[in-house]
Coordinates of C-alpha atoms and ligand atoms in Angstrom, one line a residue:
X18 CA 0.0 0.0 -0.1
X19 CA 1.2 3.6 -0.6
X20 CA 0.6 6.6 1.3
X21 CA 0.7 9.8 -0.4
X22 CA 2.1 13.1 1.1
X23 CA 1.2 16.2 -0.6
X24 CA 3.8 19.0 -0.2
X25 CA 5.6 21.7 -2.3
X26 CA 7.7 24.7 -1.3
X27 CA 4.9 26.9 -3.0
X28 CA 3.1 26.6 0.5
X29 CA 5.9 28.2 2.3
X30 CA 5.3 31.3 0.2
X31 CA 2.1 32.3 1.9
X32 CA 4.4 34.0 4.3
X33 CA 2.8 36.2 6.8
X34 CA 5.5 37.6 9.1
X35 CA 5.3 36.6 12.9
X36 CA 1.8 35.2 12.3
X37 CA 1.2 32.0 14.4
X38 CA -0.1 30.1 11.2
X39 CA 3.5 30.2 9.9
X40 CA 5.3 28.5 7.0
X41 CA 7.5 27.1 10.0
X42 CA 4.6 24.8 10.5
X43 CA 5.3 23.0 7.4
X44 CA 9.1 23.1 7.6
X45 CA 8.8 21.5 11.0
X46 CA 6.5 18.7 9.6
X47 CA 8.9 18.0 6.7
X48 CA 12.0 18.2 8.8
X49 CA 10.8 15.6 11.0
X50 CA 9.7 13.2 8.3
X51 CA 13.1 13.6 6.8
X52 CA 14.9 12.9 10.2
X53 CA 12.8 9.9 10.5
X54 CA 13.6 8.8 7.0
X55 CA 9.9 8.6 6.1
X56 CA 10.4 10.0 2.8
X57 CA 12.9 7.2 1.8
X58 CA 10.4 4.6 2.7
X59 CA 9.0 3.3 -0.7
X60 CA 5.4 3.0 1.0
X61 CA 5.2 6.7 1.1
X62 CA 5.1 8.7 -2.1
X63 CA 5.6 12.5 -2.2
X64 CA 2.9 13.9 -4.4
X65 CA 3.3 17.4 -6.2
X66 CA 0.3 19.4 -6.3
X67 CA -1.3 21.2 -9.0
X68 CA -3.2 24.4 -9.4
X69 CA -7.1 24.1 -8.8
X70 CA -9.1 25.8 -11.4
X71 CA -11.2 28.9 -10.8
X72 CA -14.3 26.8 -11.8
X73 CA -13.3 24.5 -9.0
X74 CA -12.9 27.1 -6.5
X75 CA -16.4 28.2 -7.3
X76 CA -17.9 25.1 -6.3
X77 CA -18.2 26.5 -2.8
X78 CA -17.0 30.3 -3.1
X79 CA -18.6 33.2 -4.5
X80 CA -16.8 35.3 -7.1
X81 CA -16.4 38.1 -4.7
X82 CA -14.2 36.1 -2.3
X83 CA -12.0 34.8 -5.1
X84 CA -11.5 38.3 -6.4
X85 CA -10.8 39.8 -3.0
X86 CA -8.0 37.2 -2.3
X87 CA -6.6 37.9 -5.6
X88 CA -6.7 41.6 -5.3
X89 CA -5.2 41.8 -1.9
X90 CA -2.3 39.5 -2.8
X91 CA -1.7 41.8 -5.8
X92 CA -1.9 44.7 -3.3
X93 CA 0.8 43.1 -0.8
X94 CA 3.1 42.4 -3.9
X95 CA 2.8 46.1 -5.1
X96 CA 3.4 47.5 -1.6
X97 CA 5.8 45.0 -0.4
X98 CA 3.6 44.8 3.0
X99 CA 1.5 42.0 4.4
X100 CA -2.0 42.8 4.1
X101 CA -5.2 41.6 6.1
X102 CA -8.7 40.0 5.1
X103 CA -9.7 40.4 8.6
X104 CA -8.5 40.6 12.1
X105 CA -6.6 37.3 12.1
X106 CA -6.2 36.5 8.3
X107 CA -3.2 37.8 6.6
X108 CA -2.2 37.7 3.0
X109 CA 1.4 38.0 1.1
X110 CA 2.0 38.6 -2.4
X111 CA 2.0 34.8 -3.1
X112 CA -0.9 34.0 -0.9
X113 CA -3.6 33.7 -4.1
X114 CA -1.1 31.5 -5.8
X115 CA -0.3 29.2 -2.8
X116 CA -4.3 28.8 -2.0
X117 CA -5.0 27.6 -5.6
X118 CA -2.1 24.9 -4.8
X119 CA -3.4 24.3 -1.5
X120 CA -6.8 23.3 -2.9
X121 CA -5.0 21.6 -6.0
X122 CA -2.8 19.4 -3.6
X123 CA -5.9 18.0 -2.3
X124 CA -7.5 17.3 -5.6
X125 CA -4.4 15.7 -7.0
X126 CA -4.1 13.5 -3.9
X127 CA -7.9 12.5 -4.4
X128 CA -7.2 11.8 -8.0
X129 CA -4.5 9.5 -7.2
X130 CA -6.4 7.6 -4.7
X131 CA -9.2 7.0 -6.9
X132 CA -6.9 5.8 -9.6
X133 CA -5.2 3.4 -7.2
X134 CA -1.8 4.9 -7.3
X135 CA -2.3 5.7 -3.6
X136 CA -4.2 3.9 -0.9
X137 CA -4.8 7.2 1.2
X138 CA -3.0 10.6 1.5
X139 CA -1.9 13.3 3.8
X140 CA -2.1 16.8 2.5
X141 CA 0.7 18.9 4.2
X142 CA -0.7 22.2 2.5
X143 CA -1.3 25.7 3.6
X144 CA -3.0 28.0 4.0
X145 CA -5.5 25.9 5.7
X146 CA -9.6 26.2 4.9
X147 CA -12.0 25.1 7.3
X148 CA -13.0 28.5 8.8
X149 CA -13.6 29.9 5.5
X150 CA -17.4 29.8 4.2
X151 CA -18.9 30.6 0.7
X152 CA -18.2 34.5 0.9
X153 CA -15.7 35.1 3.8
X154 CA -12.3 34.1 4.5
X155 CA -11.7 33.8 8.2
X156 CA -9.5 32.4 11.0
X157 CA -6.1 32.2 9.0
X158 CA -8.0 30.2 6.1
X159 CA -8.2 31.2 2.4
X160 CA -10.2 28.8 0.3
X161 CA -11.9 26.0 1.9
X162 CA -9.8 23.1 0.9
X163 CA -11.9 20.2 2.2
X164 CA -15.2 21.6 1.2
X165 CA -13.9 22.0 -2.4
X166 CA -12.4 18.6 -2.5
X167 CA -15.9 17.1 -1.3
X168 CA -17.5 19.0 -4.1
X169 CA -15.0 18.0 -6.8
X170 CA -15.5 14.2 -5.6
X171 CA -19.2 14.8 -6.2
X172 CA -19.2 16.8 -9.4
X173 CA -16.2 15.4 -11.2
X174 CA -15.6 12.0 -10.0
X175 CA -19.1 10.6 -9.4
X176 CA -18.7 10.0 -5.7
X177 CA -22.1 9.9 -4.0
X178 CA -21.5 9.6 -0.1
X179 CA -18.8 11.6 1.6
X180 CA -18.1 11.7 5.3
X181 CA -16.0 14.6 6.7
X182 CA -14.5 14.5 10.0
X183 CA -12.8 17.7 11.3
X184 CA -10.7 17.3 14.6
X185 CA -9.1 20.6 14.7
X186 CA -9.6 22.0 18.2
X187 CA -11.7 24.9 16.5
X188 CA -15.1 24.4 15.1
X189 CA -14.8 24.1 11.4
X190 CA -17.6 26.7 10.9
X191 CA -16.7 27.4 7.2
X192 CA -17.2 24.0 6.2
X193 CA -20.3 23.6 8.3
X194 CA -21.8 26.6 6.9
X195 CA -21.1 25.5 3.3
X196 CA -22.7 22.3 3.7
X197 CA -25.5 23.4 6.3
X198 CA -28.3 22.9 3.6
X199 CA -26.6 19.8 2.1
X200 CA -24.6 19.8 -1.0
X201 CA -25.7 21.8 -3.8
X202 CA -24.6 19.2 -6.2
X203 CA -26.9 16.5 -4.9
X204 CA -24.1 14.4 -3.2
X205 CA -24.8 13.1 0.2
X206 CA -22.4 14.4 3.0
X207 CA -22.1 13.9 6.7
X208 CA -19.8 16.0 8.9
X209 CA -18.4 15.2 12.2
X210 CA -16.8 18.3 14.1
X211 CA -15.2 17.8 17.3
X212 CA -13.8 20.8 18.9
X213 CA -13.2 22.7 22.1
X214 CA -16.6 24.1 23.4
X215 CA -17.5 27.3 21.6
X216 CA -18.2 29.0 24.9
X217 CA -14.4 29.0 25.5
X218 CA -12.8 29.2 22.0
X219 CA -12.9 30.8 18.6
X220 CA -15.3 30.7 16.6
X221 CA -17.9 30.4 19.3
X222 CA -20.0 28.2 17.4
X223 CA -20.5 24.1 16.7
X224 CA -22.9 23.4 19.4
X225 CA -25.1 20.2 19.4
X226 CA -28.2 21.9 18.2
X227 CA -26.6 23.1 14.9
X228 CA -27.5 20.1 12.9
X229 CA -28.0 21.4 9.5
X230 CA -31.2 22.3 7.6
X231 CA -33.1 21.2 4.5
X232 CA -31.0 18.4 2.6
X233 CA -28.5 18.8 5.2
X234 CA -30.8 18.2 8.3
X235 CA -29.4 15.9 10.6
X236 CA -26.0 15.6 8.9
X237 CA -23.9 18.1 10.6
X238 CA -22.7 16.6 13.8
X239 CA -20.9 19.0 16.4
X240 CA -19.2 17.5 19.3
X241 CA -18.1 20.5 21.7
X242 CA -15.6 19.3 24.1
X243 CA -14.7 21.1 27.6
X244 CA -11.4 22.4 28.0
X245 CA -8.8 19.9 29.0
X246 CA -10.8 17.1 27.5
X247 CA -8.1 14.4 26.6
X248 CA -7.7 11.6 24.4
X249 CA -10.6 9.4 26.0
X250 CA -13.1 12.0 25.1
X251 CA -12.7 11.7 21.3
X252 CA -12.7 7.9 21.4
X253 CA -16.3 8.2 23.1
X254 CA -17.4 10.4 20.2
X255 CA -16.3 7.7 17.6
X256 CA -17.8 4.7 19.6
X257 CA -21.0 6.4 20.5
X258 CA -21.8 8.5 17.5
X259 CA -19.5 8.2 14.6
X260 CA -19.3 4.5 14.3
X261 CA -23.0 3.6 14.4
X262 CA -23.9 6.7 12.0
X263 CA -21.2 5.7 9.4
X264 CA -22.3 2.1 9.4
X265 CA -25.7 3.4 8.6
X266 CA -24.3 6.0 5.9
X267 CA -21.7 3.9 4.3
X268 CA -19.3 6.8 3.0
X269 CA -17.6 6.0 -0.2
X270 CA -14.9 8.6 0.7
X271 CA -13.6 9.9 3.9
X272 CA -12.0 13.5 4.1
X273 CA -10.3 14.6 7.3
X274 CA -9.8 18.1 8.3
X275 CA -6.9 17.6 10.7
X276 CA -5.9 20.2 13.2
X277 CA -3.2 19.5 15.6
X278 CA -4.2 22.4 18.0
X279 CA -5.8 20.0 20.5
X280 CA -2.4 19.1 22.0
X281 CA -2.1 20.0 25.6
X282 CA 0.6 22.4 25.0
X283 CA -1.0 24.3 22.1
X284 CA -0.7 28.1 22.7
X285 CA -3.9 28.9 21.2
X286 CA -6.3 26.3 22.8
X287 CA -7.2 24.7 26.0
X288 CA -7.5 21.1 25.1
X289 CA -5.7 18.1 26.7
X290 CA -4.7 15.6 24.0
X291 CA -1.4 13.8 23.5
X292 CA 0.3 13.9 20.3
X293 CA -0.7 10.2 19.7
X294 CA -4.4 10.9 20.1
X295 CA -5.0 12.1 16.5
X296 CA -3.3 8.9 15.1
X297 CA -5.4 6.5 17.6
X298 CA -8.6 8.4 16.4
X299 CA -7.7 8.0 12.9
X300 CA -7.1 4.2 13.3
X301 CA -10.8 4.1 14.3
X302 CA -11.9 6.2 11.4
X303 CA -9.7 4.0 9.1
X304 CA -11.7 0.8 10.2
X305 CA -14.9 2.6 8.6
X306 CA -13.0 3.6 5.4
X307 CA -11.9 0.0 5.1
X308 CA -15.4 -1.4 5.4
X309 CA -17.2 0.9 3.2
X310 CA -14.8 3.1 1.1
X311 CA -12.0 0.8 -0.1
X312 CA -9.7 2.6 2.6
X313 CA -10.1 5.8 0.9
X314 CA -9.0 8.6 3.1
X315 CA -7.4 11.9 2.6
X316 CA -6.4 14.1 5.4
X317 CA -5.9 17.8 5.0
X318 CA -4.0 19.9 7.3
X319 CA -5.9 22.7 9.2
X320 CA -4.3 24.2 12.4
X321 CA -1.7 23.3 14.9
X322 CA 0.7 25.8 16.5
X323 CA 3.2 23.8 18.7
X324 CA 5.5 23.1 15.7
X325 CA 7.4 20.0 17.2
X326 CA 4.3 18.4 18.7
X327 CA 2.4 18.8 15.5
X328 CA 5.3 17.3 13.5
X329 CA 5.1 14.0 15.8
X330 CA 1.3 14.1 15.5
X331 CA 1.4 14.2 11.7
X332 CA 4.1 11.5 11.8
X333 CA 1.9 9.2 13.8
X334 CA -1.1 9.8 11.5
X335 CA 1.2 8.9 8.4
X336 CA 2.1 5.7 10.3
X337 CA -1.5 4.7 10.9
X338 CA -2.4 5.5 7.3
X339 CA 0.3 3.1 6.2
X340 CA -0.9 0.4 8.6
X341 CA 2.1 0.8 10.9
X342 CA 1.3 0.8 14.7
X343 CA 4.8 1.9 15.7
X344 CA 3.9 5.4 17.0
X345 CA 5.9 8.0 18.9
X346 CA 4.0 8.2 22.2
X347 CA 4.1 10.8 25.1
X348 CA 2.6 9.7 28.6
X349 CA -1.0 9.0 28.3
X350 CA -3.4 11.7 29.5
X351 CA -6.8 11.2 31.1
X352 CA -9.7 13.5 31.2
X353 CA -10.9 14.5 34.8
X354 CA -13.9 12.9 36.3
X355 CA -16.0 15.9 35.9
X356 CA -15.2 16.1 32.1
X357 CA -16.0 12.3 31.7
X358 CA -19.2 12.6 33.5
X359 CA -20.2 15.5 31.6
X360 CA -19.6 13.8 28.4
X361 CA -21.2 10.4 29.2
X362 CA -24.3 11.6 31.3
X363 CA -25.1 14.9 29.5
X364 CA -23.4 15.7 26.1
X365 CA -23.6 12.1 24.4
X366 CA -27.3 11.4 25.4
X367 CA -28.2 15.0 24.5
X368 CA -26.5 14.6 20.9
X369 CA -28.2 11.4 20.4
X370 CA -31.5 12.8 21.3
X371 CA -31.0 15.6 18.5
X372 CA -30.0 13.0 16.0
X373 CA -32.8 10.5 16.7
X374 CA -35.2 11.8 14.2
X375 CA -32.7 11.3 11.4
X376 CA -30.9 8.2 12.2
X377 CA -32.2 4.7 12.7
X378 CA -29.0 3.8 14.7
X379 CA -30.3 6.0 17.7
Ligands
ZN428 ZN1 -7.6 25.3 14.9

């Protein structure tokens, strides 16, 4: 089996000064993979991204958003200064170009998974995407990589059922916004979005009552975790909610928005995960992909701001994708009793109650 790693130096050219979403994040990942000699292993293949077309970006974004990113990038080039799209989303001269390749890297990987060159893939791309909705870039994000990839699979590749799993510490509000009424192309999509409770973290959304409307009703699943929730809490989400739902939904492709800012040391968030937690979660998700989707998983990078911890977490995910259990582990962390009681006695039953009208499994 072959696991693809999408990377290109173009992603370093979205260079936005001292911003926490820095090009050093990707350098850290690639350096660590080299140090571990992962790129010398024939089971892994480096994938060169292509540029997404404007028609593909338009699958989810309005023309006004695309035009704004292009023009602000041109302004950055002309003035030689970093520009801003909003309070936390910065743009350099090459941001527009890098963003087209960020989407295109995901599309290239999706193609190679579908044509059998790859079993699965990890797209080490930036800028990230999950906070951008159809009309607004936000939260360090430019084009919504994962949403465009989902639409690409529906519209150009004939895929009919996609599951998106977003495990960034922040709610994937851009992605859930885009699919809140269901996919416009007629594909079936379900999204599982775990994150730190919006009462305690940006963007302040992603509560269990936000379940989608119209064709999307019952298909957006939010799992707001209290601060300091550790590895055990995400496994409960999988066992109680994701697994039964995906056995019913039978996804043909699984797309993952992977943010590594759930690590207990992350400077922007207050979660309590170890750096092996994402890989252990992925192991479970992979069982579903193997059952229904011929193993097809594409992971795209979102956040993660402790560079060395993120590099280890990504390495672990790559090992799991490639069926290798030999992970780098730190001391296990368990959630506090109050956190576990809240999850088991309140959050999970309340979430099942919300979903019951739409899913036979509850
Ligand atoms: Zn995040």
